[in-house]
């Protein structure tokens, strides 16, 4: 029996410039779970704290919001003690999840942070059909709208278990952002004994309407010949199923192409490994295939623990003329990408328990098979696992054994020999890190025969007790977890990554694109924010978008919706809405492409008015004159605004001011300032004030003030007469709601000084220095009490010999 996994980790080959540290604060021990949480850093921005959302990861992987899947038919036995199909759903945040079985909503539920929730389905709901080991093989056909559909409001991971006593297996579900348009199937041969019919099976699931699929199948099925190409037109939710006929029927090597991303599941009702019925017993196989784009060129295999004989391997070519080497020695040339044994794939049976390396000049996929128990009489049974390519090794892992179902659990690791003793392990949710090599179940590492990128690697097996674990390493490593019991077993890789490392059609040597997606956003009236995500490299499918996520809205003030878009496409849109428009908010959009390039964009919302106006103070102005000033209009928002109206208030004072006539509407782009002219023409010795009212395209009103005072030629009015020409005077501050200001004098020579406070009519209302006082040349600061003055406009007048200087003083209360 197999069990699914989910885990993504940073690779040394990533083209992203960002550092990702995988971490987990706490973990609920549950059957068959690997659940990561990312703490991502970029330019000092904390994208995801320890209890943030399930991470948006570096490119396509097994974390996502939408899944379409189906289960191959098991050897169904309704009277078995265990007989069910179960979905395991995990997230590191609380989010709503909806599960459909076909067109019917099966369940709506909420995840629990860093935990697992389950949904049970019957085999009738989750499989296209049920059959025993002797039932007729059904015709190849499309089952319309029968797929299992899982979607969520935030990223989740999903895997499933098809459970019948003694014949069980699990699959890791890939979300739409990890799917591709070209697959090659790995399965195993059918074995017939007497009346038994236990066929190999493939299934194609369509997430999108108008999907055209072609299948080159290597074996005969009930209504198609061996070698025939089948063409299908499928719509969203459709499932196509095909099973082989007779002894040796094997879907391995079937090639599936589509015009839109599809999901592909393969498996066996119950198979014997090797394919000879005298080696008891059979076990159900199921796996969700990785698209060819995720394949690498170098693989390292560690033999499975406890087994006495060598393991079985199958190597599949992702491109024509793939030269396959084993342990550095050329072993075979696979002439075709897909097809039968010898042309599209080979089977290699290891003679002993040696470390094995597979390499090729073209993309390949390597599957490792566990044999039936009677092959060497060690408690076990068949499972298979897709080996992780060296190009997608990682440095931080979180993984779990399936509770107590399997008493013997192991991890196989391929490690950098120089840093093996620096690898650490800890129970999940703790900080109790200990060196991995000191674990009581750790065997002695065994070297691989060749170097990779100039470094030596080794394989090591560690037996671990049931539970959940964290693993960290200074250098990337690969690994798998598996376990055994009597006539049963499970096994799976630690990671499921679908970063596009190859050309989808030709597997050419063209380097993958390195330009990240482009993200632009605008904030419209009413707090509606629109962000557009587009491919960073045009016309290259490897640069198409795989995933979009939104992180960092700690205020909970931004709701968002990612418009439905086809994964592996060139553009998508994210819509935000501000819930409380009086509160500021910030969120971070993260987008990745099929090659793993990542882009970030920060969306900031500020509740302040977008248009700011500074007003103008004309000060003292001679009655009967007309002077000019300027007022700045600045767009302080993040969206384009239009000035739709501008005018003065209706007060009588407004007639003494005028403003420049503008052609409306006037466009102001974010950060742009427009300066307009204003004029003042007083006709009396009094203070004047008017209000400018500015309306914009979002309905907001901005106000600023124009002020000034008139004065006539009377003795009491401040004036400047000949005297000490270079004397200077400043008032600090010249506007206050407090009790005092300070008069600062600069005198080039000694003189007699008096200081008075006068109103706008020239009447003295205060005399800080009433009698002439001799002051020496230099700097002087004179405190002036204004606590007893009511709010209003005044002037501070300084007389120094024959020189009279004045400064305006505004008091607010």
PDB file of N, CA, C and O in Angstrom, residues 540-608:
ATOM      1  N   UNK A 540       7.117  31.819 -24.715  1.00  0.00           N
ATOM      2  CA  UNK A 540       7.806  30.669 -24.150  1.00  0.00           C
ATOM      3  C   UNK A 540       6.901  30.064 -23.087  1.00  0.00           C
ATOM      4  O   UNK A 540       6.673  30.670 -22.043  1.00  0.00           O
ATOM      5  N   UNK A 541       6.389  28.869 -23.350  1.00  0.00           N
ATOM      6  CA  UNK A 541       5.430  28.258 -22.429  1.00  0.00           C
ATOM      7  C   UNK A 541       6.030  28.006 -21.053  1.00  0.00           C
ATOM      8  O   UNK A 541       5.312  27.940 -20.055  1.00  0.00           O
ATOM      9  N   UNK A 542       7.352  27.873 -20.975  1.00  0.00           N
ATOM     10  CA  UNK A 542       7.990  27.657 -19.685  1.00  0.00           C
ATOM     11  C   UNK A 542       7.916  28.888 -18.795  1.00  0.00           C
ATOM     12  O   UNK A 542       8.154  28.815 -17.596  1.00  0.00           O
ATOM     13  N   UNK A 543       7.598  30.059 -19.394  1.00  0.00           N
ATOM     14  CA  UNK A 543       7.443  31.296 -18.623  1.00  0.00           C
ATOM     15  C   UNK A 543       5.989  31.586 -18.303  1.00  0.00           C
ATOM     16  O   UNK A 543       5.692  32.603 -17.675  1.00  0.00           O
ATOM     17  N   UNK A 544       5.074  30.710 -18.710  1.00  0.00           N
ATOM     18  CA  UNK A 544       3.666  30.926 -18.418  1.00  0.00           C
ATOM     19  C   UNK A 544       3.414  30.771 -16.919  1.00  0.00           C
ATOM     20  O   UNK A 544       4.163  30.117 -16.197  1.00  0.00           O
ATOM     21  N   UNK A 545       2.327  31.357 -16.458  1.00  0.00           N
ATOM     22  CA  UNK A 545       2.037  31.422 -15.026  1.00  0.00           C
ATOM     23  C   UNK A 545       1.640  30.050 -14.501  1.00  0.00           C
ATOM     24  O   UNK A 545       0.824  29.353 -15.095  1.00  0.00           O
ATOM     25  N   UNK A 546       2.222  29.692 -13.374  1.00  0.00           N
ATOM     26  CA  UNK A 546       1.816  28.458 -12.703  1.00  0.00           C
ATOM     27  C   UNK A 546       0.959  28.751 -11.481  1.00  0.00           C
ATOM     28  O   UNK A 546      -0.022  28.061 -11.227  1.00  0.00           O
ATOM     29  N   UNK A 547       1.314  29.781 -10.709  1.00  0.00           N
ATOM     30  CA  UNK A 547       0.610  30.015  -9.443  1.00  0.00           C
ATOM     31  C   UNK A 547       0.581  31.495  -9.111  1.00  0.00           C
ATOM     32  O   UNK A 547       1.499  32.242  -9.445  1.00  0.00           O
ATOM     33  N   UNK A 548      -0.485  31.893  -8.434  1.00  0.00           N
ATOM     34  CA  UNK A 548      -0.622  33.243  -7.889  1.00  0.00           C
ATOM     35  C   UNK A 548      -1.097  33.093  -6.455  1.00  0.00           C
ATOM     36  O   UNK A 548      -1.987  32.287  -6.172  1.00  0.00           O
ATOM     37  N   UNK A 549      -0.503  33.859  -5.557  1.00  0.00           N
ATOM     38  CA  UNK A 549      -0.920  33.808  -4.161  1.00  0.00           C
ATOM     39  C   UNK A 549      -0.927  35.222  -3.609  1.00  0.00           C
ATOM     40  O   UNK A 549      -0.293  36.131  -4.156  1.00  0.00           O
ATOM     41  N   UNK A 550      -1.662  35.422  -2.517  1.00  0.00           N
ATOM     42  CA  UNK A 550      -1.729  36.709  -1.830  1.00  0.00           C
ATOM     43  C   UNK A 550      -1.360  36.468  -0.379  1.00  0.00           C
ATOM     44  O   UNK A 550      -1.953  35.625   0.293  1.00  0.00           O
ATOM     45  N   UNK A 551      -0.358  37.207   0.105  1.00  0.00           N
ATOM     46  CA  UNK A 551       0.147  37.042   1.464  1.00  0.00           C
ATOM     47  C   UNK A 551       0.158  38.377   2.179  1.00  0.00           C
ATOM     48  O   UNK A 551       0.105  39.441   1.562  1.00  0.00           O
ATOM     49  N   UNK A 552       0.245  38.324   3.498  1.00  0.00           N
ATOM     50  CA  UNK A 552       0.640  39.481   4.277  1.00  0.00           C
ATOM     51  C   UNK A 552      -0.435  40.470   4.648  1.00  0.00           C
ATOM     52  O   UNK A 552      -0.130  41.516   5.186  1.00  0.00           O
ATOM     53  N   UNK A 553      -1.737  40.220   4.379  1.00  0.00           N
ATOM     54  CA  UNK A 553      -2.767  41.149   4.813  1.00  0.00           C
ATOM     55  C   UNK A 553      -3.094  40.881   6.278  1.00  0.00           C
ATOM     56  O   UNK A 553      -4.085  40.247   6.626  1.00  0.00           O
ATOM     57  N   UNK A 554      -2.216  41.372   7.167  1.00  0.00           N
ATOM     58  CA  UNK A 554      -2.382  41.110   8.602  1.00  0.00           C
ATOM     59  C   UNK A 554      -3.565  41.866   9.187  1.00  0.00           C
ATOM     60  O   UNK A 554      -4.054  41.510  10.255  1.00  0.00           O
ATOM     61  N   UNK A 555      -4.053  42.920   8.520  1.00  0.00           N
ATOM     62  CA  UNK A 555      -5.177  43.686   9.049  1.00  0.00           C
ATOM     63  C   UNK A 555      -6.508  43.008   8.769  1.00  0.00           C
ATOM     64  O   UNK A 555      -7.512  43.336   9.389  1.00  0.00           O
ATOM     65  N   UNK A 556      -6.547  42.082   7.838  1.00  0.00           N
ATOM     66  CA  UNK A 556      -7.802  41.464   7.448  1.00  0.00           C
ATOM     67  C   UNK A 556      -8.746  42.436   6.770  1.00  0.00           C
ATOM     68  O   UNK A 556      -9.962  42.210   6.725  1.00  0.00           O
ATOM     69  N   UNK A 557      -8.204  43.520   6.225  1.00  0.00           N
ATOM     70  CA  UNK A 557      -9.034  44.579   5.649  1.00  0.00           C
ATOM     71  C   UNK A 557      -9.122  44.500   4.135  1.00  0.00           C
ATOM     72  O   UNK A 557      -9.767  45.345   3.511  1.00  0.00           O
ATOM     73  N   UNK A 558      -8.471  43.521   3.533  1.00  0.00           N
ATOM     74  CA  UNK A 558      -8.495  43.380   2.078  1.00  0.00           C
ATOM     75  C   UNK A 558      -9.059  42.010   1.722  1.00  0.00           C
ATOM     76  O   UNK A 558      -8.462  40.987   2.055  1.00  0.00           O
ATOM     77  N   UNK A 559     -10.190  41.995   1.076  1.00  0.00           N
ATOM     78  CA  UNK A 559     -10.657  40.738   0.496  1.00  0.00           C
ATOM     79  C   UNK A 559     -10.142  40.654  -0.931  1.00  0.00           C
ATOM     80  O   UNK A 559      -9.918  41.682  -1.580  1.00  0.00           O
ATOM     81  N   UNK A 560      -9.903  39.448  -1.421  1.00  0.00           N
ATOM     82  CA  UNK A 560      -9.376  39.332  -2.775  1.00  0.00           C
ATOM     83  C   UNK A 560      -9.980  38.132  -3.480  1.00  0.00           C
ATOM     84  O   UNK A 560     -10.457  37.192  -2.859  1.00  0.00           O
ATOM     85  N   UNK A 561      -9.931  38.199  -4.789  1.00  0.00           N
ATOM     86  CA  UNK A 561     -10.400  37.115  -5.631  1.00  0.00           C
ATOM     87  C   UNK A 561      -9.466  36.997  -6.819  1.00  0.00           C
ATOM     88  O   UNK A 561      -9.189  37.985  -7.506  1.00  0.00           O
ATOM     89  N   UNK A 562      -8.962  35.801  -7.037  1.00  0.00           N
ATOM     90  CA  UNK A 562      -8.132  35.540  -8.209  1.00  0.00           C
ATOM     91  C   UNK A 562      -9.066  35.041  -9.301  1.00  0.00           C
ATOM     92  O   UNK A 562      -9.753  34.033  -9.136  1.00  0.00           O
ATOM     93  N   UNK A 563      -9.120  35.764 -10.398  1.00  0.00           N
ATOM     94  CA  UNK A 563     -10.063  35.401 -11.448  1.00  0.00           C
ATOM     95  C   UNK A 563      -9.736  34.004 -11.970  1.00  0.00           C
ATOM     96  O   UNK A 563      -8.574  33.623 -12.057  1.00  0.00           O
ATOM     97  N   UNK A 564     -10.760  33.233 -12.283  1.00  0.00           N
ATOM     98  CA  UNK A 564     -10.491  31.893 -12.833  1.00  0.00           C
ATOM     99  C   UNK A 564      -9.623  32.002 -14.079  1.00  0.00           C
ATOM    100  O   UNK A 564      -9.916  32.763 -14.996  1.00  0.00           O
ATOM    101  N   UNK A 565      -8.535  31.282 -14.076  1.00  0.00           N
ATOM    102  CA  UNK A 565      -7.643  31.311 -15.233  1.00  0.00           C
ATOM    103  C   UNK A 565      -7.082  29.920 -15.439  1.00  0.00           C
ATOM    104  O   UNK A 565      -6.973  29.132 -14.511  1.00  0.00           O
ATOM    105  N   UNK A 566      -6.735  29.648 -16.654  1.00  0.00           N
ATOM    106  CA  UNK A 566      -6.152  28.350 -16.980  1.00  0.00           C
ATOM    107  C   UNK A 566      -4.696  28.341 -16.566  1.00  0.00           C
ATOM    108  O   UNK A 566      -3.920  29.193 -16.980  1.00  0.00           O
ATOM    109  N   UNK A 567      -4.325  27.402 -15.717  1.00  0.00           N
ATOM    110  CA  UNK A 567      -2.921  27.276 -15.354  1.00  0.00           C
ATOM    111  C   UNK A 567      -2.116  27.021 -16.617  1.00  0.00           C
ATOM    112  O   UNK A 567      -2.619  26.462 -17.597  1.00  0.00           O
ATOM    113  N   UNK A 568      -0.856  27.421 -16.596  1.00  0.00           N
ATOM    114  CA  UNK A 568      -0.003  27.273 -17.763  1.00  0.00           C
ATOM    115  C   UNK A 568      -0.485  28.201 -18.879  1.00  0.00           C
ATOM    116  O   UNK A 568      -0.494  27.852 -20.059  1.00  0.00           O
ATOM    117  N   UNK A 569      -0.891  29.434 -18.479  1.00  0.00           N
ATOM    118  CA  UNK A 569      -1.309  30.441 -19.434  1.00  0.00           C
ATOM    119  C   UNK A 569      -0.507  31.704 -19.191  1.00  0.00           C
ATOM    120  O   UNK A 569       0.274  31.779 -18.244  1.00  0.00           O
ATOM    121  N   UNK A 570      -0.700  32.731 -20.041  1.00  0.00           N
ATOM    122  CA  UNK A 570       0.212  33.871 -20.032  1.00  0.00           C
ATOM    123  C   UNK A 570      -0.256  35.039 -19.185  1.00  0.00           C
ATOM    124  O   UNK A 570       0.509  35.979 -18.989  1.00  0.00           O
ATOM    125  N   UNK A 571      -1.501  35.042 -18.683  1.00  0.00           N
ATOM    126  CA  UNK A 571      -1.986  36.205 -17.951  1.00  0.00           C
ATOM    127  C   UNK A 571      -3.090  35.806 -16.988  1.00  0.00           C
ATOM    128  O   UNK A 571      -3.806  34.829 -17.207  1.00  0.00           O
ATOM    129  N   UNK A 572      -3.220  36.588 -15.906  1.00  0.00           N
ATOM    130  CA  UNK A 572      -4.292  36.394 -14.934  1.00  0.00           C
ATOM    131  C   UNK A 572      -4.479  37.699 -14.178  1.00  0.00           C
ATOM    132  O   UNK A 572      -3.643  38.612 -14.257  1.00  0.00           O
ATOM    133  N   UNK A 573      -5.580  37.791 -13.428  1.00  0.00           N
ATOM    134  CA  UNK A 573      -5.932  39.031 -12.728  1.00  0.00           C
ATOM    135  C   UNK A 573      -6.322  38.726 -11.292  1.00  0.00           C
ATOM    136  O   UNK A 573      -6.974  37.717 -11.019  1.00  0.00           O
ATOM    137  N   UNK A 574      -5.920  39.619 -10.381  1.00  0.00           N
ATOM    138  CA  UNK A 574      -6.310  39.536  -8.975  1.00  0.00           C
ATOM    139  C   UNK A 574      -7.093  40.803  -8.640  1.00  0.00           C
ATOM    140  O   UNK A 574      -6.640  41.914  -8.942  1.00  0.00           O
ATOM    141  N   UNK A 575      -8.268  40.628  -8.021  1.00  0.00           N
ATOM    142  CA  UNK A 575      -9.099  41.758  -7.623  1.00  0.00           C
ATOM    143  C   UNK A 575      -9.125  41.853  -6.098  1.00  0.00           C
ATOM    144  O   UNK A 575      -9.353  40.860  -5.409  1.00  0.00           O
ATOM    145  N   UNK A 576      -8.897  43.082  -5.576  1.00  0.00           N
ATOM    146  CA  UNK A 576      -8.982  43.338  -4.143  1.00  0.00           C
ATOM    147  C   UNK A 576     -10.139  44.302  -3.882  1.00  0.00           C
ATOM    148  O   UNK A 576     -10.472  45.139  -4.733  1.00  0.00           O
ATOM    149  N   UNK A 577     -10.681  44.209  -2.682  1.00  0.00           N
ATOM    150  CA  UNK A 577     -11.669  45.180  -2.246  1.00  0.00           C
ATOM    151  C   UNK A 577     -11.363  45.565  -0.803  1.00  0.00           C
ATOM    152  O   UNK A 577     -11.144  44.699   0.048  1.00  0.00           O
ATOM    153  N   UNK A 578     -11.332  46.875  -0.544  1.00  0.00           N
ATOM    154  CA  UNK A 578     -11.067  47.373   0.802  1.00  0.00           C
ATOM    155  C   UNK A 578     -12.358  47.294   1.604  1.00  0.00           C
ATOM    156  O   UNK A 578     -13.390  47.850   1.211  1.00  0.00           O
ATOM    157  N   UNK A 579     -12.319  46.607   2.732  1.00  0.00           N
ATOM    158  CA  UNK A 579     -13.518  46.408   3.543  1.00  0.00           C
ATOM    159  C   UNK A 579     -13.868  47.679   4.311  1.00  0.00           C
ATOM    160  O   UNK A 579     -14.975  48.184   4.235  1.00  0.00           O
ATOM    161  N   UNK A 580     -12.909  48.208   5.083  1.00  0.00           N
ATOM    162  CA  UNK A 580     -13.095  49.454   5.823  1.00  0.00           C
ATOM    163  C   UNK A 580     -12.194  50.503   5.173  1.00  0.00           C
ATOM    164  O   UNK A 580     -10.976  50.463   5.326  1.00  0.00           O
ATOM    165  N   UNK A 581     -12.793  51.447   4.469  1.00  0.00           N
ATOM    166  CA  UNK A 581     -12.012  52.402   3.686  1.00  0.00           C
ATOM    167  C   UNK A 581     -11.319  53.446   4.549  1.00  0.00           C
ATOM    168  O   UNK A 581     -10.562  54.269   4.034  1.00  0.00           O
ATOM    169  N   UNK A 582     -11.574  53.442   5.871  1.00  0.00           N
ATOM    170  CA  UNK A 582     -10.891  54.369   6.778  1.00  0.00           C
ATOM    171  C   UNK A 582      -9.652  53.747   7.405  1.00  0.00           C
ATOM    172  O   UNK A 582      -8.976  54.401   8.198  1.00  0.00           O
ATOM    173  N   UNK A 583      -9.348  52.497   7.065  1.00  0.00           N
ATOM    174  CA  UNK A 583      -8.183  51.821   7.642  1.00  0.00           C
ATOM    175  C   UNK A 583      -7.158  51.533   6.558  1.00  0.00           C
ATOM    176  O   UNK A 583      -7.522  51.102   5.456  1.00  0.00           O
ATOM    177  N   UNK A 584      -5.886  51.743   6.845  1.00  0.00           N
ATOM    178  CA  UNK A 584      -4.853  51.386   5.862  1.00  0.00           C
ATOM    179  C   UNK A 584      -4.688  49.876   5.785  1.00  0.00           C
ATOM    180  O   UNK A 584      -4.968  49.147   6.741  1.00  0.00           O
ATOM    181  N   UNK A 585      -4.232  49.388   4.635  1.00  0.00           N
ATOM    182  CA  UNK A 585      -4.040  47.951   4.437  1.00  0.00           C
ATOM    183  C   UNK A 585      -2.865  47.716   3.504  1.00  0.00           C
ATOM    184  O   UNK A 585      -2.533  48.569   2.671  1.00  0.00           O
ATOM    185  N   UNK A 586      -2.296  46.530   3.651  1.00  0.00           N
ATOM    186  CA  UNK A 586      -1.187  46.138   2.780  1.00  0.00           C
ATOM    187  C   UNK A 586      -1.280  44.639   2.524  1.00  0.00           C
ATOM    188  O   UNK A 586      -1.592  43.858   3.410  1.00  0.00           O
ATOM    189  N   UNK A 587      -1.032  44.232   1.296  1.00  0.00           N
ATOM    190  CA  UNK A 587      -0.962  42.823   0.931  1.00  0.00           C
ATOM    191  C   UNK A 587       0.141  42.643  -0.091  1.00  0.00           C
ATOM    192  O   UNK A 587       0.548  43.600  -0.761  1.00  0.00           O
ATOM    193  N   UNK A 588       0.628  41.417  -0.194  1.00  0.00           N
ATOM    194  CA  UNK A 588       1.710  41.108  -1.121  1.00  0.00           C
ATOM    195  C   UNK A 588       1.221  40.058  -2.105  1.00  0.00           C
ATOM    196  O   UNK A 588       0.733  39.002  -1.713  1.00  0.00           O
ATOM    197  N   UNK A 589       1.334  40.366  -3.379  1.00  0.00           N
ATOM    198  CA  UNK A 589       1.007  39.412  -4.435  1.00  0.00           C
ATOM    199  C   UNK A 589       2.284  38.686  -4.825  1.00  0.00           C
ATOM    200  O   UNK A 589       3.331  39.309  -5.032  1.00  0.00           O
ATOM    201  N   UNK A 590       2.208  37.364  -4.908  1.00  0.00           N
ATOM    202  CA  UNK A 590       3.349  36.545  -5.314  1.00  0.00           C
ATOM    203  C   UNK A 590       2.908  35.716  -6.516  1.00  0.00           C
ATOM    204  O   UNK A 590       1.865  35.082  -6.490  1.00  0.00           O
ATOM    205  N   UNK A 591       3.694  35.742  -7.566  1.00  0.00           N
ATOM    206  CA  UNK A 591       3.366  34.969  -8.767  1.00  0.00           C
ATOM    207  C   UNK A 591       4.604  34.216  -9.216  1.00  0.00           C
ATOM    208  O   UNK A 591       5.731  34.722  -9.129  1.00  0.00           O
ATOM    209  N   UNK A 592       4.408  32.978  -9.691  1.00  0.00           N
ATOM    210  CA  UNK A 592       5.504  32.157 -10.192  1.00  0.00           C
ATOM    211  C   UNK A 592       5.140  31.618 -11.565  1.00  0.00           C
ATOM    212  O   UNK A 592       3.960  31.465 -11.900  1.00  0.00           O
ATOM    213  N   UNK A 593       6.165  31.337 -12.346  1.00  0.00           N
ATOM    214  CA  UNK A 593       5.919  30.737 -13.650  1.00  0.00           C
ATOM    215  C   UNK A 593       6.301  29.267 -13.635  1.00  0.00           C
ATOM    216  O   UNK A 593       6.744  28.724 -12.620  1.00  0.00           O
ATOM    217  N   UNK A 594       6.128  28.605 -14.768  1.00  0.00           N
ATOM    218  CA  UNK A 594       6.347  27.168 -14.835  1.00  0.00           C
ATOM    219  C   UNK A 594       7.816  26.793 -14.645  1.00  0.00           C
ATOM    220  O   UNK A 594       8.132  25.632 -14.389  1.00  0.00           O
ATOM    221  N   UNK A 595       8.728  27.753 -14.780  1.00  0.00           N
ATOM    222  CA  UNK A 595      10.152  27.485 -14.570  1.00  0.00           C
ATOM    223  C   UNK A 595      10.607  27.819 -13.164  1.00  0.00           C
ATOM    224  O   UNK A 595      11.774  27.663 -12.837  1.00  0.00           O
ATOM    225  N   UNK A 596       9.708  28.332 -12.324  1.00  0.00           N
ATOM    226  CA  UNK A 596      10.069  28.629 -10.942  1.00  0.00           C
ATOM    227  C   UNK A 596      10.536  30.040 -10.699  1.00  0.00           C
ATOM    228  O   UNK A 596      10.975  30.362  -9.599  1.00  0.00           O
ATOM    229  N   UNK A 597      10.457  30.948 -11.702  1.00  0.00           N
ATOM    230  CA  UNK A 597      10.766  32.348 -11.465  1.00  0.00           C
ATOM    231  C   UNK A 597       9.641  32.984 -10.663  1.00  0.00           C
ATOM    232  O   UNK A 597       8.465  32.752 -10.945  1.00  0.00           O
ATOM    233  N   UNK A 598       9.996  33.809  -9.672  1.00  0.00           N
ATOM    234  CA  UNK A 598       9.010  34.347  -8.734  1.00  0.00           C
ATOM    235  C   UNK A 598       9.046  35.865  -8.757  1.00  0.00           C
ATOM    236  O   UNK A 598      10.124  36.469  -8.810  1.00  0.00           O
ATOM    237  N   UNK A 599       7.867  36.497  -8.701  1.00  0.00           N
ATOM    238  CA  UNK A 599       7.762  37.956  -8.632  1.00  0.00           C
ATOM    239  C   UNK A 599       6.890  38.336  -7.442  1.00  0.00           C
ATOM    240  O   UNK A 599       5.975  37.602  -7.064  1.00  0.00           O
ATOM    241  N   UNK A 600       7.193  39.502  -6.834  1.00  0.00           N
ATOM    242  CA  UNK A 600       6.450  40.019  -5.704  1.00  0.00           C
ATOM    243  C   UNK A 600       5.970  41.432  -6.023  1.00  0.00           C
ATOM    244  O   UNK A 600       6.647  42.180  -6.714  1.00  0.00           O
ATOM    245  N   UNK A 601       4.804  41.803  -5.512  1.00  0.00           N
ATOM    246  CA  UNK A 601       4.296  43.165  -5.663  1.00  0.00           C
ATOM    247  C   UNK A 601       3.525  43.515  -4.404  1.00  0.00           C
ATOM    248  O   UNK A 601       2.659  42.744  -3.960  1.00  0.00           O
ATOM    249  N   UNK A 602       3.831  44.676  -3.815  1.00  0.00           N
ATOM    250  CA  UNK A 602       3.172  45.107  -2.592  1.00  0.00           C
ATOM    251  C   UNK A 602       2.050  46.084  -2.918  1.00  0.00           C
ATOM    252  O   UNK A 602       2.267  47.081  -3.609  1.00  0.00           O
ATOM    253  N   UNK A 603       0.866  45.789  -2.425  1.00  0.00           N
ATOM    254  CA  UNK A 603      -0.300  46.646  -2.615  1.00  0.00           C
ATOM    255  C   UNK A 603      -0.537  47.404  -1.314  1.00  0.00           C
ATOM    256  O   UNK A 603      -0.769  46.789  -0.270  1.00  0.00           O
ATOM    257  N   UNK A 604      -0.449  48.738  -1.363  1.00  0.00           N
ATOM    258  CA  UNK A 604      -0.688  49.587  -0.190  1.00  0.00           C
ATOM    259  C   UNK A 604      -1.948  50.413  -0.406  1.00  0.00           C
ATOM    260  O   UNK A 604      -2.095  51.076  -1.444  1.00  0.00           O
ATOM    261  N   UNK A 605      -2.823  50.379   0.570  1.00  0.00           N
ATOM    262  CA  UNK A 605      -4.014  51.226   0.536  1.00  0.00           C
ATOM    263  C   UNK A 605      -3.948  52.204   1.694  1.00  0.00           C
ATOM    264  O   UNK A 605      -3.722  51.810   2.847  1.00  0.00           O
ATOM    265  N   UNK A 606      -4.142  53.500   1.393  1.00  0.00           N
ATOM    266  CA  UNK A 606      -4.152  54.535   2.425  1.00  0.00           C
ATOM    267  C   UNK A 606      -5.492  55.254   2.390  1.00  0.00           C
ATOM    268  O   UNK A 606      -5.960  55.657   1.318  1.00  0.00           O
ATOM    269  N   UNK A 607      -6.126  55.432   3.546  1.00  0.00           N
ATOM    270  CA  UNK A 607      -7.457  56.049   3.558  1.00  0.00           C
ATOM    271  C   UNK A 607      -7.455  57.550   3.364  1.00  0.00           C
ATOM    272  O   UNK A 607      -8.506  58.144   3.180  1.00  0.00           O
ATOM    273  N   UNK A 608      -6.303  58.215   3.442  1.00  0.00           N
ATOM    274  CA  UNK A 608      -6.260  59.669   3.323  1.00  0.00           C
ATOM    275  C   UNK A 608      -6.693  60.101   1.925  1.00  0.00           C
ATOM    276  O   UNK A 608      -6.606  59.353   0.961  1.00  0.00           O
TER     277      UNK A 608
END
